[in-house]
Amino acid sequence: MKVLVVGNGGREHAIAWKLRQSPLISKLYCAQGNAGIWKIAERVDIPPTEVEALADFALKEGIDFTVVGPEAPLVKGIVDEFEKRGLKIFGPSQEASQLEGSKAFAKNFMEKHGVPTAHYSVFDNFDRAVRYLKDVGTPIVIKADGLAAGKGAVVSFSLDHALHTLEGFMKKSALGGAGRRVVIEEFLEGEEASYIVMVNGDRYVPLPTSQDHKRLLDGDRGPNTGGMGAYSPTPVIDKYMEGRIREEVIERTLKGLKEEGIYFRGFLYAGLMITSEGPKVLEFNVRLGDPEAQPILMRVKNDFLRTLLEFYEGKEVSIEEDHRWSLDVVLASKGYPEKPEKGKVIEGLEEVEDLSDVVVFHAGTTLKDGKVVTNGGRVLNVCAYGDTLKEAKDRAYKAVSRIRFEGMQYRKDIGDKAFRYLG
Ligand code: AMP
Ligand code: GLY
């Protein structure tokens, strides 16, 4: 069958890599892809948010199944557009995508349906928001309502910083309008982890657990990014905690969606803070995480295309997990996340791609004069398997040491938080 993957990043490379292993595939396409994806899928030169043009292409080309990577096309209604034309696509509708597309919607939904999350208030009015901030004090978290590519949440430990952030979001449109409405919420202490499930209405199937590293620098310092590395599984979510997450977060959410008359089919990602009181939702995403998808899909042993298709059709499926650990180190460009440099030649890739138990997923890469060059903030995901987390980490960093491009930056401590739990 003909399959289309929508998206350009490391997550989409991992999705394409995993789907490609299925014997059901006759041809794999990706819109628009990157230098790594173009090696395993046919390049479709339509941007992921051009949802009508993508549907035209899928009809013309006879695409049998489409899998959407990023949030922007989902929030724009790609699933509604494809379904209107009778095309099979895995992802939530525009209405269901509000769980990610609007923080205010997600917070109100969680409050209404008893899903544990930080206390919060929503503001459209700047002066009221300022008064509230002065009342409640710090530490405090300010979040833009709309999509902001990982830059929409700011933790403030001083009132000055909080007021400055608020002004940037609401008055100066620092995020191009995404921050005109803000959510101000209680600061939660604990350990973060990602819990992602595949959903089809009432039914859901958990994927392996993982932990992202959102801050730019070692020791969780520096600005928030889309994610600088991840590993799977995470000991932060043990069996007991997983039971609580399923019951208090996932099942309450699915029940709430049903009560609201919203049909959800796709990946549902709960970004969690594991606090002393239990799991609390920091954010919902309506897709796989990036970089979490990379180590997660490395550990899925199923014929993932077959599993997705059967699940899409309403059948019972289960995920078989590889016993090994997987770990992903993101290599980013100089200037990321603010103003990443582009166009730098990447060296050492061929050497690393041949290593056993190492997989390199491309993110912001493209081809120029036959060479692979950087083309965005997050450039490569250097991933490895290991029988222990330490082995996966050592193997990934050994591979990283062989790759070079001008201005390359990465965290040296991916996975380290897990060692506290592993002893
Ligand atoms: P979000 O986009 O909502 O996931 O937030 C991005 C990052 O900000 C999270 O991964 C956390 O590190 C941090 N963060 C968000 N909300 C809170 C909160 N209520 N308390 C503490 N940290 C938070
Ligand atoms: N890694 C966080 C996200 O995908 O939103």
XYZ file of C-alpha atoms and ligand atoms in Angstrom:
451
model
C 0.000 0.000 0.000
C 0.956 3.635 -0.486
C 1.599 5.577 2.697
C 2.171 9.303 3.219
C 3.934 10.821 6.235
C 3.326 14.541 6.823
C 6.118 16.563 8.451
C 9.783 17.551 8.272
C 11.482 16.695 11.540
C 13.158 14.013 13.604
C 9.821 12.611 14.721
C 8.731 12.211 11.099
C 12.008 10.526 10.177
C 11.408 8.039 13.002
C 7.790 7.465 11.871
C 8.909 6.934 8.269
C 11.763 4.609 9.376
C 9.374 2.504 11.418
C 6.586 2.346 8.792
C 9.138 1.497 6.105
C 9.933 -1.775 7.909
C 6.416 -3.050 7.227
C 5.981 -5.600 4.435
C 2.633 -3.934 3.686
C 4.373 -0.881 2.196
C 4.633 -0.607 -1.546
C 5.599 3.046 -1.598
C 6.337 5.574 1.123
C 6.012 9.331 0.582
C 6.843 12.252 2.841
C 5.754 15.895 2.655
C 8.170 17.605 2.805
C 10.758 15.586 4.677
C 14.472 16.284 5.089
C 17.770 14.921 3.797
C 17.466 11.785 5.945
C 13.837 11.070 5.084
C 14.440 11.496 1.349
C 16.699 8.449 1.476
C 13.802 6.204 2.501
C 10.703 7.986 1.171
C 9.725 9.837 -1.952
C 9.863 13.579 -1.489
C 6.589 15.443 -1.857
C 7.213 19.154 -2.103
C 4.082 20.408 -0.339
C 4.419 22.141 3.058
C 2.701 20.236 5.923
C 0.218 23.039 6.560
C -1.063 23.156 2.952
C -3.807 20.744 3.878
C -5.911 21.081 0.717
C -2.929 20.626 -1.584
C -1.934 17.546 0.430
C -5.416 16.075 0.101
C -5.331 16.778 -3.664
C -2.002 14.969 -3.860
C -3.211 12.003 -1.800
C -6.265 11.573 -4.023
C -4.325 11.892 -7.249
C -1.562 9.531 -6.121
C -3.957 6.969 -4.602
C -2.480 7.182 -1.081
C -4.034 4.467 1.120
C -3.050 5.781 4.539
C -1.596 9.021 5.919
C 0.156 9.584 9.244
C 0.543 13.168 10.493
C 3.581 14.154 12.557
C 3.318 17.798 13.688
C 0.553 19.749 15.378
C 0.194 22.643 12.931
C -1.610 20.703 10.159
C -3.791 18.943 12.758
C -4.874 22.226 14.307
C -5.481 23.500 10.775
C -7.864 20.623 10.060
C -5.879 18.241 7.840
C -7.804 15.255 9.189
C -11.200 16.838 8.481
C -10.057 17.721 4.955
C -8.806 14.184 4.207
C -11.853 12.493 5.713
C -14.182 14.753 3.748
C -12.584 13.276 0.655
C -12.772 9.688 1.882
C -9.034 9.415 2.593
C -7.757 7.391 5.570
C -5.599 9.445 7.909
C -4.346 8.873 11.454
C -4.678 11.966 13.635
C -7.315 13.937 15.537
C -9.854 16.286 13.967
C -9.512 20.044 14.207
C -11.994 20.092 17.064
C -10.119 17.409 19.046
C -6.803 19.144 18.323
C -7.830 22.047 20.539
C -6.455 19.986 23.421
C -3.084 21.125 22.130
C -4.058 24.150 20.028
C -5.478 26.138 22.929
C -4.023 25.984 26.429
C -7.151 27.697 27.773
C -9.356 25.031 26.187
C -7.164 22.264 27.615
C -7.123 23.762 31.117
C -10.877 24.324 31.180
C -11.402 20.778 29.901
C -9.160 19.313 32.617
C -10.842 21.276 35.354
C -14.282 20.230 34.167
C -13.418 16.547 33.883
C -11.287 16.155 36.990
C -7.952 15.612 35.244
C -5.195 16.647 37.687
C -3.326 19.793 36.603
C -1.870 23.002 38.094
C -4.312 25.644 39.389
C -4.696 28.411 36.833
C -6.500 31.489 35.518
C -7.026 32.643 31.925
C -6.588 36.298 30.880
C -7.400 38.330 27.771
C -6.887 41.609 29.570
C -3.345 42.743 30.314
C -4.118 44.938 33.343
C -6.087 42.174 35.019
C -3.296 39.719 34.378
C -0.801 42.141 35.961
C -2.990 42.563 39.041
C -3.318 38.794 39.360
C 0.434 38.283 39.072
C 1.071 40.875 41.775
C -1.457 39.111 43.995
C -0.200 35.566 43.667
C 3.534 36.283 43.381
C 6.263 33.884 42.246
C 7.297 31.246 41.334
C 4.684 31.294 38.597
C 4.236 29.962 35.072
C 2.934 32.058 32.164
C 1.709 30.282 29.043
C 0.610 31.615 25.673
C -2.796 30.243 24.708
C -1.934 29.348 21.105
C 0.720 27.232 19.398
C 4.225 28.543 20.014
C 6.594 25.714 19.031
C 7.813 25.027 22.546
C 8.421 28.699 23.368
C 5.027 29.457 24.856
C 5.651 28.542 28.503
C 7.864 30.600 30.790
C 8.634 29.873 34.426
C 9.351 33.023 36.461
C 11.019 33.235 39.847
C 10.848 37.030 40.108
C 7.920 39.394 39.656
C 9.948 41.603 37.293
C 10.665 38.677 35.023
C 7.021 37.577 35.140
C 5.771 41.069 34.237
C 8.304 41.351 31.448
C 7.195 37.972 30.031
C 3.552 38.934 30.252
C 4.194 42.179 28.423
C 6.091 40.351 25.691
C 3.256 37.860 25.201
C 0.242 40.153 25.477
C 1.444 43.570 24.338
C 4.350 43.018 21.991
C 2.997 39.869 20.353
C 6.332 38.160 20.962
C 4.759 34.945 19.651
C 2.885 36.377 16.696
C -0.489 36.533 18.413
C -0.322 33.143 20.172
C 0.133 35.004 23.470
C -2.621 37.579 23.309
C -4.554 35.319 25.632
C -2.521 33.760 28.445
C -2.867 31.084 31.065
C -1.165 31.886 34.369
C -0.622 28.816 36.484
C 0.790 27.486 39.694
C 4.419 26.306 39.616
C 4.612 22.553 40.185
C 7.576 20.746 41.660
C 8.484 17.242 40.637
C 9.946 15.227 37.821
C 8.708 15.536 34.241
C 7.854 12.576 32.054
C 5.947 11.917 28.834
C 3.117 9.415 28.530
C 1.799 8.842 25.029
C -1.101 6.646 23.975
C -2.807 5.792 20.704
C -6.489 6.635 20.924
C -9.516 5.611 18.908
C -12.649 6.844 20.676
C -13.048 4.804 23.867
C -10.056 2.642 23.134
C -6.441 3.405 23.887
C -3.098 1.639 23.801
C -0.067 2.956 25.688
C 3.253 3.390 23.927
C 6.543 2.973 25.830
C 7.218 5.683 28.427
C 9.871 8.357 27.921
C 11.464 11.462 29.339
C 12.313 14.605 27.377
C 14.931 17.260 28.237
C 13.262 20.575 27.446
C 15.908 23.047 28.530
C 18.778 23.979 26.239
C 21.655 23.418 28.666
C 22.976 20.701 30.963
C 21.394 20.504 34.402
C 18.077 21.853 33.036
C 19.376 25.384 32.644
C 18.792 27.871 29.838
C 15.661 28.515 27.796
C 12.940 26.001 26.951
C 13.325 24.308 23.576
C 11.316 21.779 21.588
C 13.396 19.118 23.377
C 17.146 18.402 23.455
C 17.061 14.644 23.961
C 15.010 11.780 25.331
C 15.218 8.166 26.389
C 12.844 5.246 26.870
C 11.566 3.738 29.102
C 11.702 6.139 32.048
C 11.915 4.847 35.632
C 10.075 8.032 36.682
C 6.922 6.175 35.601
C 6.919 2.895 37.510
C 4.030 0.415 37.418
C 2.193 2.135 40.261
C 2.521 5.572 38.680
C 1.508 4.205 35.304
C -1.692 2.866 36.846
C -2.482 6.283 38.268
C -1.700 8.046 34.979
C -3.967 5.695 33.064
C -6.836 6.122 35.450
C -6.547 9.767 36.487
C -5.252 11.290 33.256
C -5.926 9.139 30.205
C -9.225 7.510 31.129
C -10.720 10.696 32.579
C -9.678 12.558 29.447
C -11.263 10.020 27.109
C -14.440 10.014 29.186
C -14.455 13.830 29.105
C -14.033 13.881 25.336
C -16.957 11.525 24.998
C -19.116 13.690 27.235
C -18.208 16.712 25.108
C -19.135 14.764 21.964
C -15.591 15.036 20.606
C -14.267 11.996 18.741
C -10.510 11.558 19.161
C -8.457 9.312 16.951
C -4.695 9.743 16.952
C -1.795 10.002 19.365
C -2.510 11.680 22.690
C 0.539 12.930 24.564
C 0.330 13.842 28.234
C 3.258 15.993 29.344
C 3.335 15.238 33.062
C 4.831 16.499 36.261
C 5.101 13.598 38.687
C 4.557 15.440 41.983
C 4.403 14.201 45.562
C 0.609 14.166 45.144
C 0.698 12.152 41.946
C 0.690 12.879 38.213
C -0.367 16.339 37.003
C -0.742 17.366 33.378
C 1.515 20.215 32.216
C 0.224 20.034 28.668
C -1.567 17.838 26.192
C -0.262 17.316 22.704
C -2.273 15.621 19.994
C 0.663 13.894 18.314
C 3.824 12.012 19.125
C 6.484 14.007 20.963
C 9.642 15.173 19.279
C 12.235 13.947 20.382
C 10.276 11.313 22.367
C 8.962 9.548 19.240
C 12.492 8.606 18.227
C 13.440 6.456 21.267
C 9.826 5.268 21.630
C 9.475 3.968 18.078
C 12.923 2.359 18.303
C 11.488 0.163 21.069
C 8.241 -0.792 19.325
C 8.657 -4.294 17.939
C 5.346 -4.468 16.087
C 4.829 -4.112 12.390
C 3.765 -0.581 13.227
C 1.903 0.084 9.988
C -0.205 -3.019 10.459
C -0.832 -2.146 14.108
C -1.851 1.421 13.237
C -4.175 0.262 10.471
C -5.857 -2.325 12.664
C -6.209 0.150 15.480
C -7.605 2.743 13.071
C -10.210 0.219 12.009
C -11.276 -0.371 15.606
C -9.512 -3.665 16.298
C -7.798 -4.567 19.574
C -4.030 -4.175 19.298
C -1.141 -4.245 21.727
C 2.394 -2.924 21.613
C 5.316 -5.260 22.072
C 8.248 -3.441 23.644
C 11.908 -4.164 22.987
C 13.600 -5.008 26.298
C 16.489 -2.689 25.485
C 16.813 0.987 26.371
C 16.997 3.666 23.720
C 18.412 7.147 24.022
C 18.377 10.157 21.702
C 20.830 13.081 21.785
C 19.694 16.112 19.764
C 22.400 18.036 17.917
C 21.308 21.646 17.470
C 22.540 24.661 15.546
C 24.270 27.664 17.017
C 21.651 30.226 18.002
C 18.902 27.648 18.729
C 16.202 28.197 19.977
C 16.186 31.954 19.259
C 17.836 32.349 15.864
C 19.420 29.170 14.563
C 22.099 29.339 11.904
C 21.556 27.337 8.726
C 23.458 26.042 5.733
C 26.434 24.471 7.571
C 27.917 21.314 6.066
C 27.522 18.226 8.275
C 30.476 15.855 8.424
C 30.861 12.324 9.723
C 27.321 11.122 8.995
C 28.141 8.107 6.794
C 30.586 6.783 9.341
C 27.996 6.912 12.124
C 25.090 5.570 10.088
C 27.013 2.312 9.659
C 27.464 1.685 13.403
C 25.433 -1.140 14.855
C 22.805 -0.289 17.460
C 22.989 3.360 16.406
C 20.269 5.137 14.420
C 20.488 8.720 13.212
C 17.228 10.542 12.570
C 17.493 13.800 10.684
C 15.544 16.894 11.746
C 16.606 20.245 10.237
C 18.713 19.019 7.318
C 18.593 19.526 3.575
C 20.776 18.891 0.527
C 22.965 21.528 -1.095
C 25.343 20.722 -3.943
C 25.063 17.043 -3.049
C 26.035 17.644 0.584
C 23.909 17.325 3.717
C 23.654 20.771 5.359
C 21.894 22.153 8.428
C 18.480 23.689 7.813
C 16.968 24.458 11.219
C 17.387 24.606 14.974
C 17.357 20.917 15.800
C 19.497 19.220 13.182
C 20.063 15.553 14.037
C 18.945 12.970 16.577
C 21.762 10.578 17.339
C 20.110 7.537 18.916
C 21.373 4.247 20.294
C 20.163 1.047 21.910
C 21.668 -0.505 25.027
C 21.002 -3.379 27.388
C 21.326 -0.766 30.110
C 20.610 2.938 29.960
C 24.307 3.604 30.524
C 25.215 1.486 27.542
C 22.690 3.313 25.342
C 24.036 6.642 26.559
C 27.704 5.772 26.023
C 26.986 4.407 22.572
C 24.969 7.486 21.534
C 27.627 9.938 22.749
C 30.390 7.951 21.084
C 28.497 8.348 17.819
C 27.940 12.062 18.523
C 31.702 12.549 18.853
C 32.150 11.569 15.223
C 29.725 14.169 13.827
C 30.692 17.768 13.201
C 29.170 20.967 11.897
C 29.992 24.572 12.642
C 28.303 25.827 15.812
C 26.984 22.376 16.817
C 25.603 22.317 20.376
C 24.108 19.509 22.444
C 23.473 18.440 26.014
C 25.954 16.066 27.636
C 23.583 14.799 30.327
C 20.725 13.121 28.455
C 19.388 10.284 30.602
C 21.262 11.284 33.746
C 18.137 11.989 35.758
C 17.132 8.340 35.401
C 20.288 7.100 37.135
C 18.954 8.476 40.427
C 16.109 5.981 40.189
C 18.190 3.128 38.879
C 20.758 3.289 41.684
P 4.440 23.250 28.404
O 4.621 23.858 27.052
O 3.162 23.621 29.039
O 4.720 21.781 28.450
O 5.606 23.851 29.284
C 6.962 23.762 28.873
C 7.839 23.478 30.069
O 7.669 24.484 31.086
C 7.499 22.185 30.775
O 8.109 21.111 30.148
C 8.017 22.448 32.163
O 9.414 22.267 32.221
C 7.720 23.897 32.371
N 6.411 24.043 33.020
C 5.213 24.190 32.417
N 4.217 24.304 33.305
C 4.776 24.216 34.523
C 4.265 24.251 35.869
N 2.975 24.457 36.120
N 5.143 24.111 36.883
C 6.465 23.931 36.632
N 7.008 23.905 35.403
C 6.186 24.034 34.351
N 9.132 17.141 23.206
C 7.981 17.880 23.523
C 6.989 17.937 22.471
O 7.027 17.207 21.499
O 6.102 18.757 22.578
